Tab-separated table of C-alpha atoms in Angstrom:
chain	number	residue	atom	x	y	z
M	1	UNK	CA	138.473	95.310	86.128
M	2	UNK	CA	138.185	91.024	86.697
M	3	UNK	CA	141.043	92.117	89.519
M	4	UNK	CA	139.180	94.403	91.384
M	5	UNK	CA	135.759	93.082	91.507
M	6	UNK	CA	137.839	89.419	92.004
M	7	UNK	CA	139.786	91.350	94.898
M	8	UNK	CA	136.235	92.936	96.251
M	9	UNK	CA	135.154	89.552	96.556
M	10	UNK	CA	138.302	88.467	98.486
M	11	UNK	CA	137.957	91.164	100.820
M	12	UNK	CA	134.107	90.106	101.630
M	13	UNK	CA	134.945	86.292	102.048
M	14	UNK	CA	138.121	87.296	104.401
M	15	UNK	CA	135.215	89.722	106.383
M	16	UNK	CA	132.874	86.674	106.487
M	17	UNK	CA	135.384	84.366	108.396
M	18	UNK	CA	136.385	87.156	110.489
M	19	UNK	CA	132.943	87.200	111.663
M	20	UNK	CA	131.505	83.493	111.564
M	21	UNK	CA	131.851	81.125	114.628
M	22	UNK	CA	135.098	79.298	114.563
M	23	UNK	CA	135.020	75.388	116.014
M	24	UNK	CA	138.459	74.966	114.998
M	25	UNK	CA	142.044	76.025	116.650
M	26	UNK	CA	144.157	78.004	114.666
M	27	UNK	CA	146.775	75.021	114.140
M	28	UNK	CA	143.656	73.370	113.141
M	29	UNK	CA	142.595	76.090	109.924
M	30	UNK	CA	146.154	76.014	108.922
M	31	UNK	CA	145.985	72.715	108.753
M	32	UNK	CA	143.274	72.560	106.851
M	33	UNK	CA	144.956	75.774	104.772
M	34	UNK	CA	147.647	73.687	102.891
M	35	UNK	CA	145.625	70.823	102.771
M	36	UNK	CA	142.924	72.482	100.659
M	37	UNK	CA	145.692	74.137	99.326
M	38	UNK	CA	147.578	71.374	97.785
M	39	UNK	CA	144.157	69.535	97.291
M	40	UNK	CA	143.070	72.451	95.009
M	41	UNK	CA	146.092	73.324	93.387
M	42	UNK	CA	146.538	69.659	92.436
M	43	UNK	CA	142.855	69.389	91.347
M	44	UNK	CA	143.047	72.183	89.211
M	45	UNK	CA	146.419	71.372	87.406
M	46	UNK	CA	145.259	68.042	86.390
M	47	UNK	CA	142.419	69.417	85.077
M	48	UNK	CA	143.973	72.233	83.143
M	49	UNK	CA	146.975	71.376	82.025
M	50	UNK	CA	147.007	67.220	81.894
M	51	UNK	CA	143.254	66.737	80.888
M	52	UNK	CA	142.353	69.615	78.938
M	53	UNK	CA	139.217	70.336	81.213
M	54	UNK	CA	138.789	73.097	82.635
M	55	UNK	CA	141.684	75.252	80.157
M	56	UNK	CA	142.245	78.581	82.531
M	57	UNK	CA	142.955	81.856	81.331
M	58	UNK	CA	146.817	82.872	79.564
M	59	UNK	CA	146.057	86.912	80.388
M	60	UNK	CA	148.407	88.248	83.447
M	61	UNK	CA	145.177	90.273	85.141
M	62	UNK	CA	142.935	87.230	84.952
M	63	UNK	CA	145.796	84.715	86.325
M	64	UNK	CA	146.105	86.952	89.077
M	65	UNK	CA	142.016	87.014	89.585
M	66	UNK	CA	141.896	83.509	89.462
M	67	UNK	CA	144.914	82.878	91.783
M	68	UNK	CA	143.494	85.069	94.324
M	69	UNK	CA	140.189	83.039	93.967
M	70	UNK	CA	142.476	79.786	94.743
M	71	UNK	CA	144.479	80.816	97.554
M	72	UNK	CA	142.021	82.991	99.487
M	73	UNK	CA	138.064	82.663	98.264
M	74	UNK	CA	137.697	79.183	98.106
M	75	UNK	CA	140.152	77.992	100.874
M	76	UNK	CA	138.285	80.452	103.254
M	77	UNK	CA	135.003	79.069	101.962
M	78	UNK	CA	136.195	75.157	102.378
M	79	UNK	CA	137.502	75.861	106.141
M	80	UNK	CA	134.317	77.826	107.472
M	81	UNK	CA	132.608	74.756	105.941
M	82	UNK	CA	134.765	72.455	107.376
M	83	UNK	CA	134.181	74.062	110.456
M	84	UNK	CA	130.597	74.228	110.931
M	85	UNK	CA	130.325	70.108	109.945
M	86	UNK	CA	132.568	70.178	112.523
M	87	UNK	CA	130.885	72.647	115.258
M	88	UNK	CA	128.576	71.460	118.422
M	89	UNK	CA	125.221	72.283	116.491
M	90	UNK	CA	122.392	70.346	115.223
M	91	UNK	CA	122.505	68.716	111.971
M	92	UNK	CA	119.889	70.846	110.380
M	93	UNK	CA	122.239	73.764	111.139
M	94	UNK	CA	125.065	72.591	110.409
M	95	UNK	CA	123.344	71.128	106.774
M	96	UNK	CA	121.746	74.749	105.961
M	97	UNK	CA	125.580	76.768	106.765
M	98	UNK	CA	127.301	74.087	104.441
M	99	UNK	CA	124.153	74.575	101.832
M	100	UNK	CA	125.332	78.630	102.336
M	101	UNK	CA	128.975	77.882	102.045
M	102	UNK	CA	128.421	75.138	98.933
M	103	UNK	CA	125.887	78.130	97.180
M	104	UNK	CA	128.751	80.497	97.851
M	105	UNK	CA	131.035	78.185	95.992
M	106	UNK	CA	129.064	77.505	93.175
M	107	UNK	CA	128.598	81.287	92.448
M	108	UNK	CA	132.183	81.504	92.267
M	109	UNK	CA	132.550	79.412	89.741
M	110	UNK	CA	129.853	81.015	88.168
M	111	UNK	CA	131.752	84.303	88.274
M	112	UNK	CA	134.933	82.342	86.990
M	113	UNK	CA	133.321	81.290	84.243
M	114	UNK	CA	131.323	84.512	83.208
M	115	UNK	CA	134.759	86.270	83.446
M	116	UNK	CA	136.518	84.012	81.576
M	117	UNK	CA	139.212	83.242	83.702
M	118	UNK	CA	138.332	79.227	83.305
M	119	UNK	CA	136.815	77.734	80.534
M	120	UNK	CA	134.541	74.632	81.863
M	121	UNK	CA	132.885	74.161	78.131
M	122	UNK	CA	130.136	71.684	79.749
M	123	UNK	CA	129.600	73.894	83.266
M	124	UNK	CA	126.789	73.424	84.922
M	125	UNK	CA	125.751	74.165	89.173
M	126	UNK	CA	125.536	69.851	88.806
M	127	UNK	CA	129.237	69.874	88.237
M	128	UNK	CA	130.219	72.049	90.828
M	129	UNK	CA	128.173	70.916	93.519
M	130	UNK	CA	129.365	67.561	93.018
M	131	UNK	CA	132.865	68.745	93.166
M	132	UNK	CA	132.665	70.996	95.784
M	133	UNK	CA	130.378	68.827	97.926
M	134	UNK	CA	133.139	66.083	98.173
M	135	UNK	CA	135.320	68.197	98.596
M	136	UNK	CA	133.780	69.434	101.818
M	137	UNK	CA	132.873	66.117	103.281
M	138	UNK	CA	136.480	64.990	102.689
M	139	UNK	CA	137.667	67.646	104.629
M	140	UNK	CA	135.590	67.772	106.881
M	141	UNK	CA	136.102	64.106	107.550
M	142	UNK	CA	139.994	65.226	107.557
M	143	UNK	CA	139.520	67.920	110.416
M	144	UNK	CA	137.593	65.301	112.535
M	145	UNK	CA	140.552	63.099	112.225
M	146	UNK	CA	143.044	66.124	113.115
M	147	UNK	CA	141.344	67.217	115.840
M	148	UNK	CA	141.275	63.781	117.162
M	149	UNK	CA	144.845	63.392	116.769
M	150	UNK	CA	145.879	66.773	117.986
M	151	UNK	CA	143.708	66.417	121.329
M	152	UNK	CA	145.057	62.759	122.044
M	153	UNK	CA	141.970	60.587	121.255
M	154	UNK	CA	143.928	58.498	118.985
M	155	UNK	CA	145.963	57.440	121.810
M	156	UNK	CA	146.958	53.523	122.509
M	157	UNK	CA	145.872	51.877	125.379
């Protein structure tokens, strides 16, 4: 049951970047792919398994969920994010599709939590704004600087 609705969800966020503008190259999203993916991964290790934090799940269907939710939904999330910071609009669009992108987020959490594949005892939308919010700003600040580097306009003089 978590794995198909988790899966459904999946399918909808893959549909969604299908669709949305992209401001960024390919080499650029894969970039940012295994950078959010080792950020995340990382992230959510320490919190599980060296702090005590954020304690995920020990059932085989809700691993799966959850892993699905890290690899796909919230790396897909962080790059079309990442992307619109990063796109040729004005700020107050660019502000309002990161405000969509950091909702989006937060309800994923939410529907971690309610399905018990984490178990944040203190949750709260505060928390994971905060986290996710950095999160996005760091990257995007991280794409800036790769796109930079990959078009030559960190070149010496």
């Amino acid at each position: 049951m978590y794995l198909a609705i988790i899966t459904l969800i999946a399918w909808s966020v893959m549909i969604l970047f299908i669709i949305v503008p992209k401001w960024l190259t390919l080499t650029e999203m894969v970039f940012l792919y295994f950078i959010i993916g080792i950020v995340t991964v990382t992230l959510f290790t320490v919190l599980d398994m060296n702090l005590h934090w954020v304690p995920v799940t020990r059932n085989v269907e809700k691993s799966l969920a959850l892993d699905i939710c890290r690899f796909i939904i919230i790396p897909l999330l962080v790059i079309i994010a990442a992307g619109m910071l990063n796109a040729p609009l004005r700020f107050r669009w660019r502000l309002t599709m990161g405000s969509i992108i950091m909702v989006l987020l937060m309800a994923n959490d939410w529907i971690m939590q309610r399905f018990r594949l984490i178990f944040f005892h203190h949750w709260n939308f505060l928390y994971s704004f905060l986290m996710y919010g950095v999160f996005i700003v760091v990257l995007a600040f991280i794409a800036r600087w790769f796109i930079r580097l990959e078009r030559g306009g960190l070149k010496q003089s």
